[in-house]
JSON list of C-alpha atoms in Angstrom, two decimals:
[
{"chain": "R", "resi": 8, "resn": "UNK", "atom": "CA", "xyz": [208.77, 216.37, 257.59]},
{"chain": "R", "resi": 9, "resn": "UNK", "atom": "CA", "xyz": [205.50, 217.69, 257.72]},
{"chain": "R", "resi": 10, "resn": "UNK", "atom": "CA", "xyz": [202.80, 215.62, 258.94]},
{"chain": "R", "resi": 11, "resn": "UNK", "atom": "CA", "xyz": [200.34, 215.65, 256.45]},
{"chain": "R", "resi": 12, "resn": "UNK", "atom": "CA", "xyz": [203.27, 214.86, 254.03]},
{"chain": "R", "resi": 13, "resn": "UNK", "atom": "CA", "xyz": [203.91, 211.75, 256.12]},
{"chain": "R", "resi": 14, "resn": "UNK", "atom": "CA", "xyz": [200.17, 210.63, 255.94]},
{"chain": "R", "resi": 15, "resn": "UNK", "atom": "CA", "xyz": [200.19, 211.23, 252.27]},
{"chain": "R", "resi": 16, "resn": "UNK", "atom": "CA", "xyz": [203.21, 208.85, 251.77]},
{"chain": "R", "resi": 17, "resn": "UNK", "atom": "CA", "xyz": [201.40, 206.33, 254.12]},
{"chain": "R", "resi": 18, "resn": "UNK", "atom": "CA", "xyz": [197.77, 206.48, 252.03]},
{"chain": "R", "resi": 19, "resn": "UNK", "atom": "CA", "xyz": [200.15, 206.15, 248.80]},
{"chain": "R", "resi": 20, "resn": "UNK", "atom": "CA", "xyz": [201.41, 202.88, 250.15]},
{"chain": "R", "resi": 21, "resn": "UNK", "atom": "CA", "xyz": [198.20, 201.61, 251.31]},
{"chain": "R", "resi": 22, "resn": "UNK", "atom": "CA", "xyz": [196.71, 202.35, 247.86]},
{"chain": "R", "resi": 23, "resn": "UNK", "atom": "CA", "xyz": [199.87, 200.17, 246.47]},
{"chain": "R", "resi": 24, "resn": "UNK", "atom": "CA", "xyz": [199.46, 197.58, 248.99]},
{"chain": "R", "resi": 25, "resn": "UNK", "atom": "CA", "xyz": [196.22, 197.20, 248.01]},
{"chain": "R", "resi": 26, "resn": "UNK", "atom": "CA", "xyz": [197.25, 197.27, 244.54]},
{"chain": "R", "resi": 27, "resn": "UNK", "atom": "CA", "xyz": [200.01, 194.72, 244.68]},
{"chain": "R", "resi": 28, "resn": "UNK", "atom": "CA", "xyz": [198.08, 191.03, 245.25]},
{"chain": "R", "resi": 29, "resn": "UNK", "atom": "CA", "xyz": [197.39, 189.02, 242.29]},
{"chain": "R", "resi": 30, "resn": "UNK", "atom": "CA", "xyz": [193.62, 189.28, 241.80]},
{"chain": "R", "resi": 31, "resn": "UNK", "atom": "CA", "xyz": [190.94, 188.76, 239.18]},
{"chain": "R", "resi": 32, "resn": "UNK", "atom": "CA", "xyz": [192.02, 192.57, 238.08]},
{"chain": "R", "resi": 33, "resn": "UNK", "atom": "CA", "xyz": [195.85, 191.76, 238.09]},
{"chain": "R", "resi": 34, "resn": "UNK", "atom": "CA", "xyz": [195.47, 188.37, 236.24]},
{"chain": "R", "resi": 35, "resn": "UNK", "atom": "CA", "xyz": [193.24, 190.19, 233.40]},
{"chain": "R", "resi": 36, "resn": "UNK", "atom": "CA", "xyz": [196.13, 193.17, 233.09]},
{"chain": "R", "resi": 37, "resn": "UNK", "atom": "CA", "xyz": [198.60, 190.50, 232.80]},
{"chain": "R", "resi": 38, "resn": "UNK", "atom": "CA", "xyz": [196.82, 188.29, 230.20]},
{"chain": "R", "resi": 39, "resn": "UNK", "atom": "CA", "xyz": [195.58, 191.34, 228.24]},
{"chain": "R", "resi": 40, "resn": "UNK", "atom": "CA", "xyz": [199.14, 192.85, 228.58]},
{"chain": "R", "resi": 41, "resn": "UNK", "atom": "CA", "xyz": [200.63, 189.64, 227.10]},
{"chain": "R", "resi": 42, "resn": "UNK", "atom": "CA", "xyz": [198.25, 189.21, 224.11]},
{"chain": "R", "resi": 43, "resn": "UNK", "atom": "CA", "xyz": [197.30, 193.09, 222.98]},
{"chain": "R", "resi": 44, "resn": "UNK", "atom": "CA", "xyz": [199.68, 195.24, 224.76]},
{"chain": "R", "resi": 45, "resn": "UNK", "atom": "CA", "xyz": [200.10, 197.94, 227.34]},
{"chain": "R", "resi": 46, "resn": "UNK", "atom": "CA", "xyz": [196.73, 199.84, 226.44]},
{"chain": "R", "resi": 47, "resn": "UNK", "atom": "CA", "xyz": [194.58, 197.52, 227.24]},
{"chain": "R", "resi": 48, "resn": "UNK", "atom": "CA", "xyz": [196.11, 196.20, 229.96]},
{"chain": "R", "resi": 49, "resn": "UNK", "atom": "CA", "xyz": [196.37, 199.76, 231.44]},
{"chain": "R", "resi": 50, "resn": "UNK", "atom": "CA", "xyz": [192.85, 200.13, 230.57]},
{"chain": "R", "resi": 51, "resn": "UNK", "atom": "CA", "xyz": [191.65, 197.31, 232.99]},
{"chain": "R", "resi": 52, "resn": "UNK", "atom": "CA", "xyz": [193.53, 199.11, 235.28]},
{"chain": "R", "resi": 53, "resn": "UNK", "atom": "CA", "xyz": [192.22, 202.22, 234.75]},
{"chain": "R", "resi": 54, "resn": "UNK", "atom": "CA", "xyz": [188.40, 200.70, 234.83]},
{"chain": "R", "resi": 55, "resn": "UNK", "atom": "CA", "xyz": [189.53, 199.21, 238.59]},
{"chain": "R", "resi": 56, "resn": "UNK", "atom": "CA", "xyz": [190.41, 202.49, 239.96]},
{"chain": "R", "resi": 57, "resn": "UNK", "atom": "CA", "xyz": [186.87, 204.32, 238.98]},
{"chain": "R", "resi": 58, "resn": "UNK", "atom": "CA", "xyz": [185.05, 201.59, 240.49]},
{"chain": "R", "resi": 59, "resn": "UNK", "atom": "CA", "xyz": [187.58, 202.18, 243.77]},
{"chain": "R", "resi": 60, "resn": "UNK", "atom": "CA", "xyz": [187.03, 205.63, 243.44]},
{"chain": "R", "resi": 61, "resn": "UNK", "atom": "CA", "xyz": [183.04, 205.20, 243.56]},
{"chain": "R", "resi": 62, "resn": "UNK", "atom": "CA", "xyz": [183.61, 202.83, 246.77]},
{"chain": "R", "resi": 63, "resn": "UNK", "atom": "CA", "xyz": [186.00, 205.82, 248.32]},
{"chain": "R", "resi": 64, "resn": "UNK", "atom": "CA", "xyz": [182.91, 208.38, 247.23]},
{"chain": "R", "resi": 65, "resn": "UNK", "atom": "CA", "xyz": [180.29, 206.05, 249.49]},
{"chain": "R", "resi": 66, "resn": "UNK", "atom": "CA", "xyz": [182.35, 205.75, 252.25]},
{"chain": "R", "resi": 67, "resn": "UNK", "atom": "CA", "xyz": [182.97, 209.94, 252.43]},
{"chain": "R", "resi": 68, "resn": "UNK", "atom": "CA", "xyz": [179.19, 210.55, 251.56]},
{"chain": "R", "resi": 69, "resn": "UNK", "atom": "CA", "xyz": [178.63, 208.08, 254.28]},
{"chain": "R", "resi": 70, "resn": "UNK", "atom": "CA", "xyz": [176.26, 205.84, 252.32]},
{"chain": "R", "resi": 71, "resn": "UNK", "atom": "CA", "xyz": [178.51, 202.50, 252.79]},
{"chain": "R", "resi": 72, "resn": "UNK", "atom": "CA", "xyz": [175.38, 201.19, 254.80]},
{"chain": "R", "resi": 73, "resn": "UNK", "atom": "CA", "xyz": [173.31, 201.17, 251.64]},
{"chain": "R", "resi": 74, "resn": "UNK", "atom": "CA", "xyz": [175.75, 198.40, 250.29]},
{"chain": "R", "resi": 75, "resn": "UNK", "atom": "CA", "xyz": [175.46, 195.96, 253.42]},
{"chain": "R", "resi": 76, "resn": "UNK", "atom": "CA", "xyz": [172.18, 195.24, 252.25]},
{"chain": "R", "resi": 77, "resn": "UNK", "atom": "CA", "xyz": [171.76, 191.37, 251.59]},
{"chain": "R", "resi": 78, "resn": "UNK", "atom": "CA", "xyz": [169.71, 191.96, 248.12]},
{"chain": "R", "resi": 79, "resn": "UNK", "atom": "CA", "xyz": [172.86, 194.25, 247.11]},
{"chain": "R", "resi": 80, "resn": "UNK", "atom": "CA", "xyz": [175.29, 192.03, 247.89]},
{"chain": "R", "resi": 81, "resn": "UNK", "atom": "CA", "xyz": [173.71, 189.11, 246.44]},
{"chain": "R", "resi": 82, "resn": "UNK", "atom": "CA", "xyz": [173.33, 190.91, 243.22]},
{"chain": "R", "resi": 83, "resn": "UNK", "atom": "CA", "xyz": [176.95, 192.29, 243.20]},
{"chain": "R", "resi": 84, "resn": "UNK", "atom": "CA", "xyz": [178.45, 188.59, 243.93]},
{"chain": "R", "resi": 85, "resn": "UNK", "atom": "CA", "xyz": [176.12, 187.00, 240.91]},
{"chain": "R", "resi": 86, "resn": "UNK", "atom": "CA", "xyz": [177.42, 189.47, 238.40]},
{"chain": "R", "resi": 87, "resn": "UNK", "atom": "CA", "xyz": [180.91, 189.15, 239.74]},
{"chain": "R", "resi": 88, "resn": "UNK", "atom": "CA", "xyz": [180.87, 185.24, 239.16]},
{"chain": "R", "resi": 89, "resn": "UNK", "atom": "CA", "xyz": [179.28, 185.74, 235.55]},
{"chain": "R", "resi": 90, "resn": "UNK", "atom": "CA", "xyz": [181.45, 188.11, 234.72]},
{"chain": "R", "resi": 91, "resn": "UNK", "atom": "CA", "xyz": [184.78, 186.05, 235.93]},
{"chain": "R", "resi": 92, "resn": "UNK", "atom": "CA", "xyz": [184.06, 183.13, 234.67]},
{"chain": "R", "resi": 93, "resn": "UNK", "atom": "CA", "xyz": [183.13, 184.10, 231.61]},
{"chain": "R", "resi": 94, "resn": "UNK", "atom": "CA", "xyz": [186.49, 185.27, 231.23]},
{"chain": "R", "resi": 95, "resn": "UNK", "atom": "CA", "xyz": [188.26, 182.46, 232.74]},
{"chain": "R", "resi": 96, "resn": "UNK", "atom": "CA", "xyz": [186.59, 180.44, 230.03]},
{"chain": "R", "resi": 97, "resn": "UNK", "atom": "CA", "xyz": [187.35, 182.65, 227.25]},
{"chain": "R", "resi": 98, "resn": "UNK", "atom": "CA", "xyz": [190.87, 182.85, 228.52]},
{"chain": "R", "resi": 99, "resn": "UNK", "atom": "CA", "xyz": [191.14, 179.07, 228.18]},
{"chain": "R", "resi": 100, "resn": "UNK", "atom": "CA", "xyz": [189.72, 178.52, 225.04]},
{"chain": "R", "resi": 101, "resn": "UNK", "atom": "CA", "xyz": [191.78, 181.38, 223.79]},
{"chain": "R", "resi": 102, "resn": "UNK", "atom": "CA", "xyz": [195.00, 179.14, 225.43]},
{"chain": "R", "resi": 103, "resn": "UNK", "atom": "CA", "xyz": [193.93, 175.99, 223.09]},
{"chain": "R", "resi": 104, "resn": "UNK", "atom": "CA", "xyz": [192.37, 177.58, 220.08]},
{"chain": "R", "resi": 105, "resn": "UNK", "atom": "CA", "xyz": [194.33, 177.53, 217.02]},
{"chain": "R", "resi": 106, "resn": "UNK", "atom": "CA", "xyz": [194.53, 181.15, 216.40]},
{"chain": "R", "resi": 107, "resn": "UNK", "atom": "CA", "xyz": [197.65, 183.04, 217.14]},
{"chain": "R", "resi": 108, "resn": "UNK", "atom": "CA", "xyz": [197.51, 185.04, 220.18]},
{"chain": "R", "resi": 109, "resn": "UNK", "atom": "CA", "xyz": [201.15, 186.90, 219.76]},
{"chain": "R", "resi": 110, "resn": "UNK", "atom": "CA", "xyz": [199.75, 189.46, 217.48]},
{"chain": "R", "resi": 111, "resn": "UNK", "atom": "CA", "xyz": [200.40, 193.14, 218.21]},
{"chain": "R", "resi": 112, "resn": "UNK", "atom": "CA", "xyz": [197.99, 194.66, 215.96]},
{"chain": "R", "resi": 113, "resn": "UNK", "atom": "CA", "xyz": [195.25, 192.06, 217.48]},
{"chain": "R", "resi": 114, "resn": "UNK", "atom": "CA", "xyz": [191.91, 194.28, 218.18]},
{"chain": "R", "resi": 115, "resn": "UNK", "atom": "CA", "xyz": [189.77, 191.44, 218.41]},
{"chain": "R", "resi": 116, "resn": "UNK", "atom": "CA", "xyz": [190.21, 190.73, 222.28]},
{"chain": "R", "resi": 117, "resn": "UNK", "atom": "CA", "xyz": [190.60, 194.51, 223.04]},
{"chain": "R", "resi": 118, "resn": "UNK", "atom": "CA", "xyz": [186.46, 194.78, 223.30]},
{"chain": "R", "resi": 119, "resn": "UNK", "atom": "CA", "xyz": [186.04, 197.15, 226.24]},
{"chain": "R", "resi": 120, "resn": "UNK", "atom": "CA", "xyz": [188.85, 196.63, 228.73]},
{"chain": "R", "resi": 121, "resn": "UNK", "atom": "CA", "xyz": [188.12, 199.91, 230.96]},
{"chain": "R", "resi": 122, "resn": "UNK", "atom": "CA", "xyz": [184.92, 198.36, 231.12]},
{"chain": "R", "resi": 123, "resn": "UNK", "atom": "CA", "xyz": [185.92, 194.54, 232.16]},
{"chain": "R", "resi": 124, "resn": "UNK", "atom": "CA", "xyz": [188.14, 196.33, 234.99]},
{"chain": "R", "resi": 125, "resn": "UNK", "atom": "CA", "xyz": [185.50, 198.46, 236.50]},
{"chain": "R", "resi": 126, "resn": "UNK", "atom": "CA", "xyz": [183.16, 195.40, 236.80]},
{"chain": "R", "resi": 127, "resn": "UNK", "atom": "CA", "xyz": [184.93, 193.02, 238.01]},
{"chain": "R", "resi": 128, "resn": "UNK", "atom": "CA", "xyz": [186.19, 195.71, 240.79]},
{"chain": "R", "resi": 129, "resn": "UNK", "atom": "CA", "xyz": [183.04, 196.67, 241.36]},
{"chain": "R", "resi": 130, "resn": "UNK", "atom": "CA", "xyz": [181.81, 193.37, 242.17]},
{"chain": "R", "resi": 131, "resn": "UNK", "atom": "CA", "xyz": [184.85, 192.20, 243.85]},
{"chain": "R", "resi": 132, "resn": "UNK", "atom": "CA", "xyz": [184.54, 191.46, 247.50]},
{"chain": "R", "resi": 133, "resn": "UNK", "atom": "CA", "xyz": [187.96, 192.39, 248.41]},
{"chain": "R", "resi": 134, "resn": "UNK", "atom": "CA", "xyz": [187.61, 195.76, 247.53]},
{"chain": "R", "resi": 135, "resn": "UNK", "atom": "CA", "xyz": [184.32, 195.82, 249.19]},
{"chain": "R", "resi": 136, "resn": "UNK", "atom": "CA", "xyz": [186.29, 194.82, 252.44]},
{"chain": "R", "resi": 137, "resn": "UNK", "atom": "CA", "xyz": [189.06, 197.40, 251.80]},
{"chain": "R", "resi": 138, "resn": "UNK", "atom": "CA", "xyz": [187.15, 200.31, 251.42]},
{"chain": "R", "resi": 139, "resn": "UNK", "atom": "CA", "xyz": [184.70, 199.90, 254.24]},
{"chain": "R", "resi": 140, "resn": "UNK", "atom": "CA", "xyz": [186.97, 198.33, 256.31]},
{"chain": "R", "resi": 141, "resn": "UNK", "atom": "CA", "xyz": [190.57, 199.39, 255.98]},
{"chain": "R", "resi": 142, "resn": "UNK", "atom": "CA", "xyz": [189.61, 202.77, 254.15]},
{"chain": "R", "resi": 143, "resn": "UNK", "atom": "CA", "xyz": [187.18, 203.72, 256.96]},
{"chain": "R", "resi": 144, "resn": "UNK", "atom": "CA", "xyz": [189.87, 202.67, 259.43]},
{"chain": "R", "resi": 145, "resn": "UNK", "atom": "CA", "xyz": [192.58, 204.74, 257.88]},
{"chain": "R", "resi": 146, "resn": "UNK", "atom": "CA", "xyz": [190.30, 207.77, 257.82]},
{"chain": "R", "resi": 147, "resn": "UNK", "atom": "CA", "xyz": [190.53, 207.90, 261.65]},
{"chain": "R", "resi": 148, "resn": "UNK", "atom": "CA", "xyz": [194.27, 208.40, 261.61]},
{"chain": "R", "resi": 149, "resn": "UNK", "atom": "CA", "xyz": [193.80, 211.99, 259.84]},
{"chain": "R", "resi": 150, "resn": "UNK", "atom": "CA", "xyz": [193.43, 214.40, 262.81]},
{"chain": "R", "resi": 151, "resn": "UNK", "atom": "CA", "xyz": [189.71, 215.33, 263.25]},
{"chain": "R", "resi": 152, "resn": "UNK", "atom": "CA", "xyz": [190.80, 219.07, 263.13]},
{"chain": "R", "resi": 153, "resn": "UNK", "atom": "CA", "xyz": [191.33, 218.37, 259.22]},
{"chain": "R", "resi": 154, "resn": "UNK", "atom": "CA", "xyz": [188.73, 220.23, 257.22]},
{"chain": "R", "resi": 155, "resn": "UNK", "atom": "CA", "xyz": [187.31, 217.52, 254.34]},
{"chain": "R", "resi": 156, "resn": "UNK", "atom": "CA", "xyz": [189.66, 218.84, 251.35]},
{"chain": "R", "resi": 157, "resn": "UNK", "atom": "CA", "xyz": [192.35, 217.10, 253.36]},
{"chain": "R", "resi": 158, "resn": "UNK", "atom": "CA", "xyz": [190.24, 213.91, 253.60]},
{"chain": "R", "resi": 159, "resn": "UNK", "atom": "CA", "xyz": [189.86, 214.17, 250.39]},
{"chain": "R", "resi": 160, "resn": "UNK", "atom": "CA", "xyz": [193.31, 214.47, 249.12]},
{"chain": "R", "resi": 161, "resn": "UNK", "atom": "CA", "xyz": [194.60, 212.00, 251.40]},
{"chain": "R", "resi": 162, "resn": "UNK", "atom": "CA", "xyz": [192.00, 209.71, 250.14]},
{"chain": "R", "resi": 163, "resn": "UNK", "atom": "CA", "xyz": [193.07, 210.52, 246.58]},
{"chain": "R", "resi": 164, "resn": "UNK", "atom": "CA", "xyz": [196.77, 209.37, 247.26]},
{"chain": "R", "resi": 165, "resn": "UNK", "atom": "CA", "xyz": [195.37, 205.92, 247.82]},
{"chain": "R", "resi": 166, "resn": "UNK", "atom": "CA", "xyz": [194.02, 206.20, 244.13]},
{"chain": "R", "resi": 167, "resn": "UNK", "atom": "CA", "xyz": [197.57, 207.43, 243.16]},
{"chain": "R", "resi": 168, "resn": "UNK", "atom": "CA", "xyz": [198.90, 204.28, 244.72]},
{"chain": "R", "resi": 169, "resn": "UNK", "atom": "CA", "xyz": [196.87, 202.32, 242.99]},
{"chain": "R", "resi": 170, "resn": "UNK", "atom": "CA", "xyz": [197.53, 204.14, 239.98]},
{"chain": "R", "resi": 171, "resn": "UNK", "atom": "CA", "xyz": [201.07, 203.56, 240.33]},
{"chain": "R", "resi": 172, "resn": "UNK", "atom": "CA", "xyz": [201.04, 199.86, 240.91]},
{"chain": "R", "resi": 173, "resn": "UNK", "atom": "CA", "xyz": [198.98, 199.08, 237.64]},
{"chain": "R", "resi": 174, "resn": "UNK", "atom": "CA", "xyz": [201.46, 201.47, 235.36]},
{"chain": "R", "resi": 175, "resn": "UNK", "atom": "CA", "xyz": [204.23, 199.33, 237.35]},
{"chain": "R", "resi": 176, "resn": "UNK", "atom": "CA", "xyz": [202.09, 196.01, 235.74]},
{"chain": "R", "resi": 177, "resn": "UNK", "atom": "CA", "xyz": [201.22, 197.64, 232.67]},
{"chain": "R", "resi": 178, "resn": "UNK", "atom": "CA", "xyz": [204.60, 198.74, 231.65]},
{"chain": "R", "resi": 179, "resn": "UNK", "atom": "CA", "xyz": [206.41, 195.47, 232.95]},
{"chain": "R", "resi": 180, "resn": "UNK", "atom": "CA", "xyz": [204.25, 192.97, 230.88]},
{"chain": "R", "resi": 181, "resn": "UNK", "atom": "CA", "xyz": [204.24, 194.78, 228.26]},
{"chain": "R", "resi": 182, "resn": "UNK", "atom": "CA", "xyz": [208.29, 195.01, 228.28]},
{"chain": "R", "resi": 183, "resn": "UNK", "atom": "CA", "xyz": [208.26, 191.22, 228.61]},
{"chain": "R", "resi": 184, "resn": "UNK", "atom": "CA", "xyz": [205.42, 190.72, 225.80]},
{"chain": "R", "resi": 185, "resn": "UNK", "atom": "CA", "xyz": [208.39, 191.36, 223.41]},
{"chain": "R", "resi": 186, "resn": "UNK", "atom": "CA", "xyz": [210.79, 189.01, 224.75]},
{"chain": "R", "resi": 187, "resn": "UNK", "atom": "CA", "xyz": [208.23, 185.79, 224.98]},
{"chain": "R", "resi": 188, "resn": "UNK", "atom": "CA", "xyz": [206.93, 183.48, 222.49]},
{"chain": "R", "resi": 189, "resn": "UNK", "atom": "CA", "xyz": [203.69, 181.84, 221.54]},
{"chain": "R", "resi": 190, "resn": "UNK", "atom": "CA", "xyz": [204.01, 178.66, 223.61]},
{"chain": "R", "resi": 191, "resn": "UNK", "atom": "CA", "xyz": [204.48, 181.31, 226.92]},
{"chain": "R", "resi": 192, "resn": "UNK", "atom": "CA", "xyz": [201.91, 183.72, 226.13]},
{"chain": "R", "resi": 193, "resn": "UNK", "atom": "CA", "xyz": [199.51, 180.68, 225.55]},
{"chain": "R", "resi": 194, "resn": "UNK", "atom": "CA", "xyz": [200.62, 179.55, 229.12]},
{"chain": "R", "resi": 195, "resn": "UNK", "atom": "CA", "xyz": [200.36, 182.61, 230.65]},
{"chain": "R", "resi": 196, "resn": "UNK", "atom": "CA", "xyz": [196.80, 183.16, 228.81]},
{"chain": "R", "resi": 197, "resn": "UNK", "atom": "CA", "xyz": [195.68, 179.47, 230.34]},
{"chain": "R", "resi": 198, "resn": "UNK", "atom": "CA", "xyz": [196.95, 180.00, 234.18]},
{"chain": "R", "resi": 199, "resn": "UNK", "atom": "CA", "xyz": [195.05, 183.22, 234.26]},
{"chain": "R", "resi": 200, "resn": "UNK", "atom": "CA", "xyz": [192.00, 182.22, 233.21]},
{"chain": "R", "resi": 201, "resn": "UNK", "atom": "CA", "xyz": [192.56, 179.34, 235.38]},
{"chain": "R", "resi": 202, "resn": "UNK", "atom": "CA", "xyz": [192.99, 181.87, 238.04]},
{"chain": "R", "resi": 203, "resn": "UNK", "atom": "CA", "xyz": [190.02, 183.66, 237.34]},
{"chain": "R", "resi": 204, "resn": "UNK", "atom": "CA", "xyz": [187.71, 180.67, 237.53]},
{"chain": "R", "resi": 205, "resn": "UNK", "atom": "CA", "xyz": [189.06, 179.63, 240.47]},
{"chain": "R", "resi": 206, "resn": "UNK", "atom": "CA", "xyz": [188.19, 183.25, 241.96]},
{"chain": "R", "resi": 207, "resn": "UNK", "atom": "CA", "xyz": [184.70, 182.74, 240.53]},
{"chain": "R", "resi": 208, "resn": "UNK", "atom": "CA", "xyz": [184.58, 179.64, 242.61]},
{"chain": "R", "resi": 209, "resn": "UNK", "atom": "CA", "xyz": [185.28, 181.60, 245.26]},
{"chain": "R", "resi": 210, "resn": "UNK", "atom": "CA", "xyz": [182.62, 184.15, 244.99]},
{"chain": "R", "resi": 211, "resn": "UNK", "atom": "CA", "xyz": [180.35, 181.45, 244.23]},
{"chain": "R", "resi": 212, "resn": "UNK", "atom": "CA", "xyz": [180.92, 179.95, 248.01]},
{"chain": "R", "resi": 213, "resn": "UNK", "atom": "CA", "xyz": [180.59, 183.48, 249.58]},
{"chain": "R", "resi": 214, "resn": "UNK", "atom": "CA", "xyz": [177.32, 184.18, 247.56]},
{"chain": "R", "resi": 215, "resn": "UNK", "atom": "CA", "xyz": [176.49, 180.69, 249.08]},
{"chain": "R", "resi": 216, "resn": "UNK", "atom": "CA", "xyz": [177.21, 181.30, 252.48]},
{"chain": "R", "resi": 217, "resn": "UNK", "atom": "CA", "xyz": [175.36, 184.57, 252.37]},
{"chain": "R", "resi": 218, "resn": "UNK", "atom": "CA", "xyz": [172.17, 183.09, 251.19]}
]
């Protein structure tokens, strides 16, 4: 097999490995998928991939030092704490509300799923560490004789891996959505909310240690 084909598979698997862990993006995708269906869940993932693309461009263009400034990191963490904390609180309130969550034509909670995923991913320090740590190291595995087109193509393979896994999550959750009842939806929504608030607390800890 061609060396670049092997590298392509390696970079796709690297993207999948980034997408597999259950963090705030996956929790929001699962919550939206169970309550609203495939498209809101998928749009959250697509928004997250768009943020990943921006991080990738920063590294490729040599702009990553800008994001290492303390003021930039504090701003990103602060926004992340507020947004993820808000989503977590809203999820818990929904789990205990009297309103039915299992509505197949429910558009009330579908507002801005793309931008929700985008902002969560943009403010996630794990994404920050991956793109400026692991991804930067992965670029070193590309032969120095390779042109910029090859580097960009292999980098896009990482995004392809993330997209594949996000599609898997959205399809899987949407499939099981038809097999569960209102009680299960409430439990999933509640647990997702607790997870989001927990992650918000972790970001708060990172902010305190940073300042």
